[in-house]
PDB file of N, CA, C and O in Angstrom:
ATOM      1  N   UNK A  28       0.616  -1.096   0.027  1.00 97.00           N
ATOM      2  CA  UNK A  28      -0.031  -0.134  -0.164  1.00 97.00           C
ATOM      3  C   UNK A  28       0.831   1.002  -0.081  1.00 97.00           C
ATOM      4  O   UNK A  28       1.991   1.241   0.325  1.00 97.00           O
ATOM      5  N   UNK A  29       0.117   2.283  -0.610  1.00 98.00           N
ATOM      6  CA  UNK A  29       0.977   3.603  -0.559  1.00 98.00           C
ATOM      7  C   UNK A  29       0.074   4.498   0.285  1.00 98.00           C
ATOM      8  O   UNK A  29      -1.106   4.855   0.115  1.00 98.00           O
ATOM      9  N   UNK A  30       0.714   5.308   1.129  1.00 98.00           N
ATOM     10  CA  UNK A  30       0.053   6.255   1.960  1.00 98.00           C
ATOM     11  C   UNK A  30       0.268   7.728   1.768  1.00 98.00           C
ATOM     12  O   UNK A  30       1.421   8.086   1.570  1.00 98.00           O
ATOM     13  N   UNK A  31      -0.756   8.585   1.640  1.00 98.00           N
ATOM     14  CA  UNK A  31      -0.801  10.199   1.834  1.00 98.00           C
ATOM     15  C   UNK A  31      -1.088  10.185   2.996  1.00 98.00           C
ATOM     16  O   UNK A  31      -2.112   9.919   3.574  1.00 98.00           O
ATOM     17  N   UNK A  32      -0.415  11.260   3.757  1.00 97.00           N
ATOM     18  CA  UNK A  32      -0.801  11.545   5.110  1.00 97.00           C
ATOM     19  C   UNK A  32      -0.599  12.917   5.549  1.00 97.00           C
ATOM     20  O   UNK A  32       0.149  13.733   4.874  1.00 97.00           O
ATOM     21  N   UNK A  33      -1.374  13.421   6.639  1.00 95.00           N
ATOM     22  CA  UNK A  33      -1.300  14.767   7.044  1.00 95.00           C
ATOM     23  C   UNK A  33      -0.920  15.054   8.470  1.00 95.00           C
ATOM     24  O   UNK A  33      -1.357  14.292   9.316  1.00 95.00           O
ATOM     25  N   UNK A  34       0.158  15.538   8.668  1.00 95.00           N
ATOM     26  CA  UNK A  34       0.632  15.987  10.162  1.00 95.00           C
ATOM     27  C   UNK A  34       0.376  17.244  10.664  1.00 95.00           C
ATOM     28  O   UNK A  34       0.174  18.209   9.989  1.00 95.00           O
ATOM     29  N   UNK A  35       0.011  17.288  11.890  1.00 93.00           N
ATOM     30  CA  UNK A  35      -0.313  18.646  12.564  1.00 93.00           C
ATOM     31  C   UNK A  35       0.757  18.978  13.582  1.00 93.00           C
ATOM     32  O   UNK A  35       1.280  17.776  14.432  1.00 93.00           O
ATOM     33  N   UNK A  36       1.749  19.903  13.451  1.00 94.00           N
ATOM     34  CA  UNK A  36       2.661  20.259  14.343  1.00 94.00           C
ATOM     35  C   UNK A  36       1.977  20.518  15.871  1.00 94.00           C
ATOM     36  O   UNK A  36       1.237  21.813  15.571  1.00 94.00           O
ATOM     37  N   UNK A  37       2.407  20.205  16.878  1.00 93.00           N
ATOM     38  CA  UNK A  37       1.854  20.629  17.990  1.00 93.00           C
ATOM     39  C   UNK A  37       2.566  21.926  18.504  1.00 93.00           C
ATOM     40  O   UNK A  37       2.093  22.536  19.351  1.00 93.00           O
ATOM     41  N   UNK A  38       3.602  22.510  17.864  1.00 94.00           N
ATOM     42  CA  UNK A  38       4.309  23.620  18.163  1.00 94.00           C
ATOM     43  C   UNK A  38       3.648  24.735  17.497  1.00 94.00           C
ATOM     44  O   UNK A  38       3.620  25.684  18.260  1.00 94.00           O
ATOM     45  N   UNK A  39       3.711  24.696  16.196  1.00 93.00           N
ATOM     46  CA  UNK A  39       3.176  26.224  15.579  1.00 93.00           C
ATOM     47  C   UNK A  39       1.834  25.697  14.682  1.00 93.00           C
ATOM     48  O   UNK A  39       1.264  26.512  14.271  1.00 93.00           O
ATOM     49  N   UNK A  40       1.332  24.475  15.024  1.00 89.00           N
ATOM     50  CA  UNK A  40       0.090  24.292  14.152  1.00 89.00           C
ATOM     51  C   UNK A  40      -0.043  24.445  12.689  1.00 89.00           C
ATOM     52  O   UNK A  40      -0.977  24.158  12.009  1.00 89.00           O
ATOM     53  N   UNK A  41       1.209  24.034  12.411  1.00 89.00           N
ATOM     54  CA  UNK A  41       1.788  23.898  10.836  1.00 89.00           C
ATOM     55  C   UNK A  41       1.123  22.577  10.509  1.00 89.00           C
ATOM     56  O   UNK A  41       1.147  21.585  11.150  1.00 89.00           O
ATOM     57  N   UNK A  42       0.768  22.407   9.197  1.00 90.00           N
ATOM     58  CA  UNK A  42       0.174  21.213   8.448  1.00 90.00           C
ATOM     59  C   UNK A  42       1.231  20.777   7.488  1.00 90.00           C
ATOM     60  O   UNK A  42       1.787  21.466   6.700  1.00 90.00           O
ATOM     61  N   UNK A  43       1.752  19.186   7.630  1.00 94.00           N
ATOM     62  CA  UNK A  43       2.444  18.937   6.678  1.00 94.00           C
ATOM     63  C   UNK A  43       2.044  17.671   5.964  1.00 94.00           C
ATOM     64  O   UNK A  43       1.231  17.018   6.606  1.00 94.00           O
ATOM     65  N   UNK A  44       1.997  17.763   4.589  1.00 95.00           N
ATOM     66  CA  UNK A  44       1.607  16.620   3.882  1.00 95.00           C
ATOM     67  C   UNK A  44       2.677  15.923   3.274  1.00 95.00           C
ATOM     68  O   UNK A  44       3.659  16.430   2.711  1.00 95.00           O
ATOM     69  N   UNK A  45       2.670  14.284   3.500  1.00 97.00           N
ATOM     70  CA  UNK A  45       3.679  13.727   3.048  1.00 97.00           C
ATOM     71  C   UNK A  45       3.160  12.416   2.355  1.00 97.00           C
ATOM     72  O   UNK A  45       2.017  11.862   2.167  1.00 97.00           O
ATOM     73  N   UNK A  46       4.230  11.324   1.816  1.00 97.00           N
ATOM     74  CA  UNK A  46       3.859  10.323   1.146  1.00 97.00           C
ATOM     75  C   UNK A  46       4.733   9.043   1.732  1.00 97.00           C
ATOM     76  O   UNK A  46       5.853   9.227   2.086  1.00 97.00           O
ATOM     77  N   UNK A  47       4.226   7.969   1.665  1.00 98.00           N
ATOM     78  CA  UNK A  47       5.295   6.791   2.329  1.00 98.00           C
ATOM     79  C   UNK A  47       4.404   5.370   2.058  1.00 98.00           C
ATOM     80  O   UNK A  47       3.165   5.452   1.820  1.00 98.00           O
ATOM     81  N   UNK A  48       5.373   4.566   1.785  1.00 98.00           N
ATOM     82  CA  UNK A  48       4.819   3.218   1.785  1.00 98.00           C
ATOM     83  C   UNK A  48       4.844   2.425   3.158  1.00 98.00           C
ATOM     84  O   UNK A  48       4.278   1.277   3.172  1.00 98.00           O
ATOM     85  N   UNK A  49       5.249   3.047   4.217  1.00 98.00           N
ATOM     86  CA  UNK A  49       5.176   2.543   5.638  1.00 98.00           C
ATOM     87  C   UNK A  49       5.039   3.710   6.460  1.00 98.00           C
ATOM     88  O   UNK A  49       5.777   4.279   7.068  1.00 98.00           O
ATOM     89  N   UNK A  50       3.786   3.978   6.779  1.00 98.00           N
ATOM     90  CA  UNK A  50       3.173   5.176   7.235  1.00 98.00           C
ATOM     91  C   UNK A  50       3.592   5.027   9.008  1.00 98.00           C
ATOM     92  O   UNK A  50       4.123   6.305   9.297  1.00 98.00           O
ATOM     93  N   UNK A  51       3.749   3.890   9.496  1.00 98.00           N
ATOM     94  CA  UNK A  51       4.138   3.933  10.886  1.00 98.00           C
ATOM     95  C   UNK A  51       5.734   4.320  11.045  1.00 98.00           C
ATOM     96  O   UNK A  51       5.973   5.164  11.908  1.00 98.00           O
ATOM     97  N   UNK A  52       6.434   3.745  10.235  1.00 98.00           N
ATOM     98  CA  UNK A  52       7.958   4.056  10.213  1.00 98.00           C
ATOM     99  C   UNK A  52       8.232   5.571   9.820  1.00 98.00           C
ATOM    100  O   UNK A  52       8.770   6.038  10.598  1.00 98.00           O
ATOM    101  N   UNK A  53       7.490   6.084   9.035  1.00 98.00           N
ATOM    102  CA  UNK A  53       7.584   7.381   8.420  1.00 98.00           C
ATOM    103  C   UNK A  53       6.898   8.318   9.524  1.00 98.00           C
ATOM    104  O   UNK A  53       7.859   9.408   9.740  1.00 98.00           O
ATOM    105  N   UNK A  54       5.946   7.970  10.215  1.00 98.00           N
ATOM    106  CA  UNK A  54       5.658   8.830  11.356  1.00 98.00           C
ATOM    107  C   UNK A  54       6.519   8.916  12.450  1.00 98.00           C
ATOM    108  O   UNK A  54       6.823  10.096  12.984  1.00 98.00           O
ATOM    109  N   UNK A  55       7.206   7.760  12.536  1.00 98.00           N
ATOM    110  CA  UNK A  55       8.188   7.757  13.844  1.00 98.00           C
ATOM    111  C   UNK A  55       9.530   8.512  13.415  1.00 98.00           C
ATOM    112  O   UNK A  55       9.973   9.077  14.169  1.00 98.00           O
ATOM    113  N   UNK A  56       9.873   8.562  11.955  1.00 98.00           N
ATOM    114  CA  UNK A  56      10.727   9.199  11.666  1.00 98.00           C
ATOM    115  C   UNK A  56      10.599  10.688  11.789  1.00 98.00           C
ATOM    116  O   UNK A  56      11.794  11.796  12.076  1.00 98.00           O
ATOM    117  N   UNK A  57       9.456  11.015  11.358  1.00 98.00           N
ATOM    118  CA  UNK A  57       9.158  12.732  11.744  1.00 98.00           C
ATOM    119  C   UNK A  57       9.319  12.944  13.172  1.00 98.00           C
ATOM    120  O   UNK A  57       9.967  14.063  13.413  1.00 98.00           O
ATOM    121  N   UNK A  58       8.802  12.093  14.123  1.00 98.00           N
ATOM    122  CA  UNK A  58       8.746  12.540  15.260  1.00 98.00           C
ATOM    123  C   UNK A  58      10.325  12.583  16.072  1.00 98.00           C
ATOM    124  O   UNK A  58      10.498  12.945  17.207  1.00 98.00           O
ATOM    125  N   UNK A  59      10.960  11.567  15.359  1.00 98.00           N
ATOM    126  CA  UNK A  59      12.222  11.406  15.960  1.00 98.00           C
ATOM    127  C   UNK A  59      13.277  12.434  15.477  1.00 98.00           C
ATOM    128  O   UNK A  59      14.595  12.474  15.940  1.00 98.00           O
ATOM    129  N   UNK A  60      12.915  13.530  14.570  1.00 96.00           N
ATOM    130  CA  UNK A  60      13.757  14.465  13.891  1.00 96.00           C
ATOM    131  C   UNK A  60      14.744  13.939  12.736  1.00 96.00           C
ATOM    132  O   UNK A  60      15.581  14.531  12.603  1.00 96.00           O
ATOM    133  N   UNK A  61      14.298  12.851  12.070  1.00 97.00           N
ATOM    134  CA  UNK A  61      15.120  12.353  11.205  1.00 97.00           C
ATOM    135  C   UNK A  61      14.808  12.994   9.768  1.00 97.00           C
ATOM    136  O   UNK A  61      15.187  12.779   8.771  1.00 97.00           O
ATOM    137  N   UNK A  62      13.477  13.669   9.717  1.00 96.00           N
ATOM    138  CA  UNK A  62      13.285  14.207   8.319  1.00 96.00           C
ATOM    139  C   UNK A  62      13.707  15.927   8.600  1.00 96.00           C
ATOM    140  O   UNK A  62      12.888  16.531   9.302  1.00 96.00           O
ATOM    141  N   UNK A  63      14.442  16.353   7.762  1.00 95.00           N
ATOM    142  CA  UNK A  63      15.158  17.632   7.745  1.00 95.00           C
ATOM    143  C   UNK A  63      13.863  18.745   7.903  1.00 95.00           C
ATOM    144  O   UNK A  63      13.753  19.605   8.474  1.00 95.00           O
ATOM    145  N   UNK A  64      12.888  18.536   6.773  1.00 94.00           N
ATOM    146  CA  UNK A  64      11.852  19.649   6.670  1.00 94.00           C
ATOM    147  C   UNK A  64      11.110  19.587   7.912  1.00 94.00           C
ATOM    148  O   UNK A  64      10.205  20.701   8.104  1.00 94.00           O
ATOM    149  N   UNK A  65      10.715  18.575   8.695  1.00 96.00           N
ATOM    150  CA  UNK A  65       9.946  18.767   9.903  1.00 96.00           C
ATOM    151  C   UNK A  65      10.483  18.860  11.304  1.00 96.00           C
ATOM    152  O   UNK A  65      10.020  18.839  12.354  1.00 96.00           O
ATOM    153  N   UNK A  66      11.951  18.506  11.270  1.00 96.00           N
ATOM    154  CA  UNK A  66      12.596  18.586  12.144  1.00 96.00           C
ATOM    155  C   UNK A  66      12.396  19.602  13.332  1.00 96.00           C
ATOM    156  O   UNK A  66      12.161  19.054  14.826  1.00 96.00           O
ATOM    157  N   UNK A  67      12.206  20.614  13.078  1.00 95.00           N
ATOM    158  CA  UNK A  67      12.156  21.744  13.693  1.00 95.00           C
ATOM    159  C   UNK A  67      10.658  22.021  14.468  1.00 95.00           C
ATOM    160  O   UNK A  67      10.531  23.027  15.232  1.00 95.00           O
ATOM    161  N   UNK A  68       9.741  21.452  14.006  1.00 96.00           N
ATOM    162  CA  UNK A  68       8.319  21.736  14.435  1.00 96.00           C
ATOM    163  C   UNK A  68       7.864  20.322  15.288  1.00 96.00           C
ATOM    164  O   UNK A  68       6.574  20.212  15.290  1.00 96.00           O
ATOM    165  N   UNK A  69       8.598  19.542  15.882  1.00 96.00           N
ATOM    166  CA  UNK A  69       8.141  18.352  16.486  1.00 96.00           C
ATOM    167  C   UNK A  69       7.624  18.703  17.925  1.00 96.00           C
ATOM    168  O   UNK A  69       7.990  19.810  18.228  1.00 96.00           O
ATOM    169  N   UNK A  70       6.737  18.004  18.242  1.00 97.00           N
ATOM    170  CA  UNK A  70       6.145  16.623  18.037  1.00 97.00           C
ATOM    171  C   UNK A  70       5.008  16.943  16.982  1.00 97.00           C
ATOM    172  O   UNK A  70       4.359  18.081  17.148  1.00 97.00           O
ATOM    173  N   UNK A  71       4.750  15.793  16.049  1.00 97.00           N
ATOM    174  CA  UNK A  71       3.621  16.065  14.981  1.00 97.00           C
ATOM    175  C   UNK A  71       2.551  14.800  15.615  1.00 97.00           C
ATOM    176  O   UNK A  71       3.102  14.000  16.477  1.00 97.00           O
ATOM    177  N   UNK A  72       1.578  15.306  15.194  1.00 95.00           N
ATOM    178  CA  UNK A  72       0.245  14.419  15.557  1.00 95.00           C
ATOM    179  C   UNK A  72      -0.388  13.822  14.076  1.00 95.00           C
ATOM    180  O   UNK A  72      -0.360  15.017  13.179  1.00 95.00           O
ATOM    181  N   UNK A  73      -0.391  12.588  13.851  1.00 96.00           N
ATOM    182  CA  UNK A  73      -1.166  12.339  12.748  1.00 96.00           C
ATOM    183  C   UNK A  73      -2.672  12.625  12.599  1.00 96.00           C
ATOM    184  O   UNK A  73      -3.571  12.141  13.458  1.00 96.00           O
ATOM    185  N   UNK A  74      -3.253  13.358  11.807  1.00 93.00           N
ATOM    186  CA  UNK A  74      -4.552  13.594  11.863  1.00 93.00           C
ATOM    187  C   UNK A  74      -5.445  13.191  10.482  1.00 93.00           C
ATOM    188  O   UNK A  74      -6.592  13.180  10.703  1.00 93.00           O
ATOM    189  N   UNK A  75      -4.667  12.644   9.664  1.00 94.00           N
ATOM    190  CA  UNK A  75      -5.365  12.168   8.321  1.00 94.00           C
ATOM    191  C   UNK A  75      -4.585  11.372   7.630  1.00 94.00           C
ATOM    192  O   UNK A  75      -3.248  11.811   7.354  1.00 94.00           O
ATOM    193  N   UNK A  76      -5.050  10.248   6.955  1.00 96.00           N
ATOM    194  CA  UNK A  76      -4.275   9.662   6.113  1.00 96.00           C
ATOM    195  C   UNK A  76      -5.184   9.034   4.915  1.00 96.00           C
ATOM    196  O   UNK A  76      -6.419   8.860   5.125  1.00 96.00           O
ATOM    197  N   UNK A  77      -4.814   8.655   3.858  1.00 97.00           N
ATOM    198  CA  UNK A  77      -5.541   8.002   2.648  1.00 97.00           C
ATOM    199  C   UNK A  77      -4.366   6.939   2.007  1.00 97.00           C
ATOM    200  O   UNK A  77      -3.444   6.899   2.047  1.00 97.00           O
ATOM    201  N   UNK A  78      -4.976   5.772   1.886  1.00 98.00           N
ATOM    202  CA  UNK A  78      -4.226   4.747   1.418  1.00 98.00           C
ATOM    203  C   UNK A  78      -4.632   4.160   0.040  1.00 98.00           C
ATOM    204  O   UNK A  78      -5.735   4.334  -0.490  1.00 98.00           O
ATOM    205  N   UNK A  79      -3.562   3.947  -0.797  1.00 98.00           N
ATOM    206  CA  UNK A  79      -3.733   3.584  -2.329  1.00 98.00           C
ATOM    207  C   UNK A  79      -3.069   2.409  -2.777  1.00 98.00           C
ATOM    208  O   UNK A  79      -1.966   2.136  -2.232  1.00 98.00           O
ATOM    209  N   UNK A  80      -3.626   1.545  -3.625  1.00 98.00           N
ATOM    210  CA  UNK A  80      -3.008   0.490  -4.180  1.00 98.00           C
ATOM    211  C   UNK A  80      -1.816   0.847  -5.167  1.00 98.00           C
ATOM    212  O   UNK A  80      -0.960   0.308  -5.489  1.00 98.00           O
ATOM    213  N   UNK A  81      -1.988   1.891  -5.796  1.00 98.00           N
ATOM    214  CA  UNK A  81      -1.193   2.650  -6.924  1.00 98.00           C
ATOM    215  C   UNK A  81      -0.302   3.653  -6.381  1.00 98.00           C
ATOM    216  O   UNK A  81      -0.692   4.847  -5.610  1.00 98.00           O
ATOM    217  N   UNK A  82       1.045   3.545  -6.598  1.00 98.00           N
ATOM    218  CA  UNK A  82       2.214   4.424  -6.322  1.00 98.00           C
ATOM    219  C   UNK A  82       1.727   5.913  -7.237  1.00 98.00           C
ATOM    220  O   UNK A  82       1.640   6.965  -6.525  1.00 98.00           O
ATOM    221  N   UNK A  83       1.494   5.609  -8.564  1.00 98.00           N
ATOM    222  CA  UNK A  83       0.682   6.737  -9.159  1.00 98.00           C
ATOM    223  C   UNK A  83      -0.289   7.770  -8.468  1.00 98.00           C
ATOM    224  O   UNK A  83      -0.326   8.883  -8.606  1.00 98.00           O
ATOM    225  N   UNK A  84      -1.324   6.911  -8.096  1.00 98.00           N
ATOM    226  CA  UNK A  84      -2.440   7.445  -7.577  1.00 98.00           C
ATOM    227  C   UNK A  84      -2.158   8.372  -6.108  1.00 98.00           C
ATOM    228  O   UNK A  84      -2.515   9.469  -6.082  1.00 98.00           O
ATOM    229  N   UNK A  85      -1.137   7.711  -5.388  1.00 98.00           N
ATOM    230  CA  UNK A  85      -0.808   8.162  -4.154  1.00 98.00           C
ATOM    231  C   UNK A  85       0.084   9.522  -4.401  1.00 98.00           C
ATOM    232  O   UNK A  85      -0.134  10.466  -3.795  1.00 98.00           O
ATOM    233  N   UNK A  86       0.889   9.469  -5.092  1.00 97.00           N
ATOM    234  CA  UNK A  86       1.728  10.738  -5.731  1.00 97.00           C
ATOM    235  C   UNK A  86       0.928  11.930  -5.998  1.00 97.00           C
ATOM    236  O   UNK A  86       1.374  13.001  -5.782  1.00 97.00           O
ATOM    237  N   UNK A  87       0.066  11.386  -7.006  1.00 97.00           N
ATOM    238  CA  UNK A  87      -0.892  12.360  -7.416  1.00 97.00           C
ATOM    239  C   UNK A  87      -1.531  13.246  -6.563  1.00 97.00           C
ATOM    240  O   UNK A  87      -1.839  14.456  -6.415  1.00 97.00           O
ATOM    241  N   UNK A  88      -2.107  12.419  -5.570  1.00 95.00           N
ATOM    242  CA  UNK A  88      -3.091  12.939  -4.505  1.00 95.00           C
ATOM    243  C   UNK A  88      -2.281  13.702  -3.542  1.00 95.00           C
ATOM    244  O   UNK A  88      -2.504  14.799  -3.094  1.00 95.00           O
ATOM    245  N   UNK A  89      -0.832  13.319  -3.322  1.00 96.00           N
ATOM    246  CA  UNK A  89      -0.097  14.189  -2.388  1.00 96.00           C
ATOM    247  C   UNK A  89       0.276  15.470  -3.197  1.00 96.00           C
ATOM    248  O   UNK A  89      -0.027  16.488  -2.108  1.00 96.00           O
ATOM    249  N   UNK A  90       0.509  15.621  -4.248  1.00 95.00           N
ATOM    250  CA  UNK A  90       0.667  16.774  -5.023  1.00 95.00           C
ATOM    251  C   UNK A  90      -0.463  17.618  -4.920  1.00 95.00           C
ATOM    252  O   UNK A  90      -0.374  18.878  -4.913  1.00 95.00           O
ATOM    253  N   UNK A  91      -1.489  17.073  -5.058  1.00 93.00           N
ATOM    254  CA  UNK A  91      -2.889  17.792  -5.048  1.00 93.00           C
ATOM    255  C   UNK A  91      -3.148  18.370  -3.525  1.00 93.00           C
ATOM    256  O   UNK A  91      -3.171  19.466  -3.599  1.00 93.00           O
ATOM    257  N   UNK A  92      -2.840  17.640  -2.564  1.00 92.00           N
ATOM    258  CA  UNK A  92      -2.967  18.171  -1.382  1.00 92.00           C
ATOM    259  C   UNK A  92      -2.142  19.295  -0.892  1.00 92.00           C
ATOM    260  O   UNK A  92      -2.337  20.083   0.124  1.00 92.00           O
ATOM    261  N   UNK A  93      -0.968  19.340  -1.581  1.00 91.00           N
ATOM    262  CA  UNK A  93       0.137  20.308  -1.218  1.00 91.00           C
ATOM    263  C   UNK A  93      -0.338  21.565  -1.757  1.00 91.00           C
ATOM    264  O   UNK A  93       0.183  22.894  -1.517  1.00 91.00           O
ATOM    265  N   UNK A  94      -1.195  21.622  -2.636  1.00 91.00           N
ATOM    266  CA  UNK A  94      -1.612  22.902  -3.425  1.00 91.00           C
ATOM    267  C   UNK A  94      -2.619  23.535  -2.407  1.00 91.00           C
ATOM    268  O   UNK A  94      -3.105  23.245  -1.807  1.00 91.00           O
ATOM    269  N   UNK A  95      -2.262  24.865  -2.577  1.00 83.00           N
ATOM    270  CA  UNK A  95      -3.177  25.674  -1.672  1.00 83.00           C
ATOM    271  C   UNK A  95      -4.450  25.634  -1.299  1.00 83.00           C
ATOM    272  O   UNK A  95      -5.138  25.374  -0.279  1.00 83.00           O
ATOM    273  N   UNK A  96      -5.213  25.579  -2.491  1.00 85.00           N
ATOM    274  CA  UNK A  96      -6.866  25.263  -2.345  1.00 85.00           C
ATOM    275  C   UNK A  96      -7.247  24.028  -1.712  1.00 85.00           C
ATOM    276  O   UNK A  96      -8.096  23.845  -0.961  1.00 85.00           O
ATOM    277  N   UNK A  97      -6.545  22.897  -2.126  1.00 85.00           N
ATOM    278  CA  UNK A  97      -6.651  21.612  -1.618  1.00 85.00           C
ATOM    279  C   UNK A  97      -6.413  21.400  -0.089  1.00 85.00           C
ATOM    280  O   UNK A  97      -7.103  20.943   0.594  1.00 85.00           O
ATOM    281  N   UNK A  98      -5.366  22.227   0.295  1.00 82.00           N
ATOM    282  CA  UNK A  98      -5.030  22.273   1.622  1.00 82.00           C
ATOM    283  C   UNK A  98      -5.900  22.704   2.589  1.00 82.00           C
ATOM    284  O   UNK A  98      -6.357  22.574   3.562  1.00 82.00           O
ATOM    285  N   UNK A  99      -6.480  24.193   1.800  1.00 85.00           N
ATOM    286  CA  UNK A  99      -7.716  24.676   2.480  1.00 85.00           C
ATOM    287  C   UNK A  99      -8.780  23.967   2.777  1.00 85.00           C
ATOM    288  O   UNK A  99      -9.586  23.726   3.922  1.00 85.00           O
ATOM    289  N   UNK A 100      -9.115  23.143   1.962  1.00 87.00           N
ATOM    290  CA  UNK A 100     -10.274  22.251   1.760  1.00 87.00           C
ATOM    291  C   UNK A 100     -10.083  21.061   2.916  1.00 87.00           C
ATOM    292  O   UNK A 100     -10.901  20.812   3.594  1.00 87.00           O
ATOM    293  N   UNK A 101      -8.963  20.484   2.959  1.00 84.00           N
ATOM    294  CA  UNK A 101      -8.624  19.534   3.649  1.00 84.00           C
ATOM    295  C   UNK A 101      -8.453  20.125   5.218  1.00 84.00           C
ATOM    296  O   UNK A 101      -9.146  19.312   6.006  1.00 84.00           O
ATOM    297  N   UNK A 102      -8.203  21.399   5.399  1.00 83.00           N
ATOM    298  CA  UNK A 102      -8.174  21.964   6.976  1.00 83.00           C
ATOM    299  C   UNK A 102      -9.626  22.058   7.162  1.00 83.00           C
ATOM    300  O   UNK A 102      -9.858  21.875   8.326  1.00 83.00           O
ATOM    301  N   UNK A 103     -10.594  22.309   6.171  1.00 87.00           N
ATOM    302  CA  UNK A 103     -11.912  22.654   6.691  1.00 87.00           C
ATOM    303  C   UNK A 103     -12.629  21.196   6.916  1.00 87.00           C
ATOM    304  O   UNK A 103     -13.329  20.988   7.782  1.00 87.00           O
ATOM    305  N   UNK A 104     -11.937  19.962   6.246  1.00 85.00           N
ATOM    306  CA  UNK A 104     -12.638  18.580   6.465  1.00 85.00           C
ATOM    307  C   UNK A 104     -12.256  18.140   7.623  1.00 85.00           C
ATOM    308  O   UNK A 104     -13.119  17.418   8.348  1.00 85.00           O
ATOM    309  N   UNK A 105     -10.965  18.465   8.071  1.00 85.00           N
ATOM    310  CA  UNK A 105     -10.466  17.953   9.577  1.00 85.00           C
ATOM    311  C   UNK A 105     -10.451  18.931  10.544  1.00 85.00           C
ATOM    312  O   UNK A 105      -9.321  18.904  11.601  1.00 85.00           O
ATOM    313  N   UNK A 106     -11.144  20.019  10.541  1.00 84.00           N
ATOM    314  CA  UNK A 106     -11.076  21.179  11.452  1.00 84.00           C
ATOM    315  C   UNK A 106     -11.252  20.607  12.874  1.00 84.00           C
ATOM    316  O   UNK A 106     -10.486  21.281  13.680  1.00 84.00           O
ATOM    317  N   UNK A 107     -11.943  19.545  13.294  1.00 83.00           N
ATOM    318  CA  UNK A 107     -11.929  19.385  14.767  1.00 83.00           C
ATOM    319  C   UNK A 107     -10.802  18.533  15.131  1.00 83.00           C
ATOM    320  O   UNK A 107     -10.567  18.592  16.316  1.00 83.00           O
ATOM    321  N   UNK A 108     -10.141  18.094  14.202  1.00 82.00           N
ATOM    322  CA  UNK A 108      -8.912  17.356  14.620  1.00 82.00           C
ATOM    323  C   UNK A 108      -7.635  18.371  14.425  1.00 82.00           C
ATOM    324  O   UNK A 108      -6.911  18.137  15.543  1.00 82.00           O
ATOM    325  N   UNK A 109      -7.879  19.505  14.254  1.00 78.00           N
ATOM    326  CA  UNK A 109      -6.770  20.778  14.290  1.00 78.00           C
ATOM    327  C   UNK A 109      -7.031  21.429  15.695  1.00 78.00           C
ATOM    328  O   UNK A 109      -6.114  22.037  15.957  1.00 78.00           O
ATOM    329  N   UNK A 110      -8.104  21.118  16.362  1.00 77.00           N
ATOM    330  CA  UNK A 110      -8.221  21.805  17.518  1.00 77.00           C
ATOM    331  C   UNK A 110      -7.454  21.036  18.629  1.00 77.00           C
ATOM    332  O   UNK A 110      -7.256  20.126  18.692  1.00 77.00           O
TER     333      UNK A 110
END
């Protein structure tokens, strides 16, 4: 499976969108400070994910969610998880 996931920083409430084939390991790497782009905003909370059978579908969705409009829509969809 291929996963597209959304993390919430408990430090500055920033949202991060990523892609992985092993969601549990990748989430641990984010919180352990092993991911350069998210290291300074730890700890992270997993607030949303989607699973895909196809890598192409997952990477397309990741790119889509990283776009401003889609990110705003996603924030609205998971608004109670952001609180």
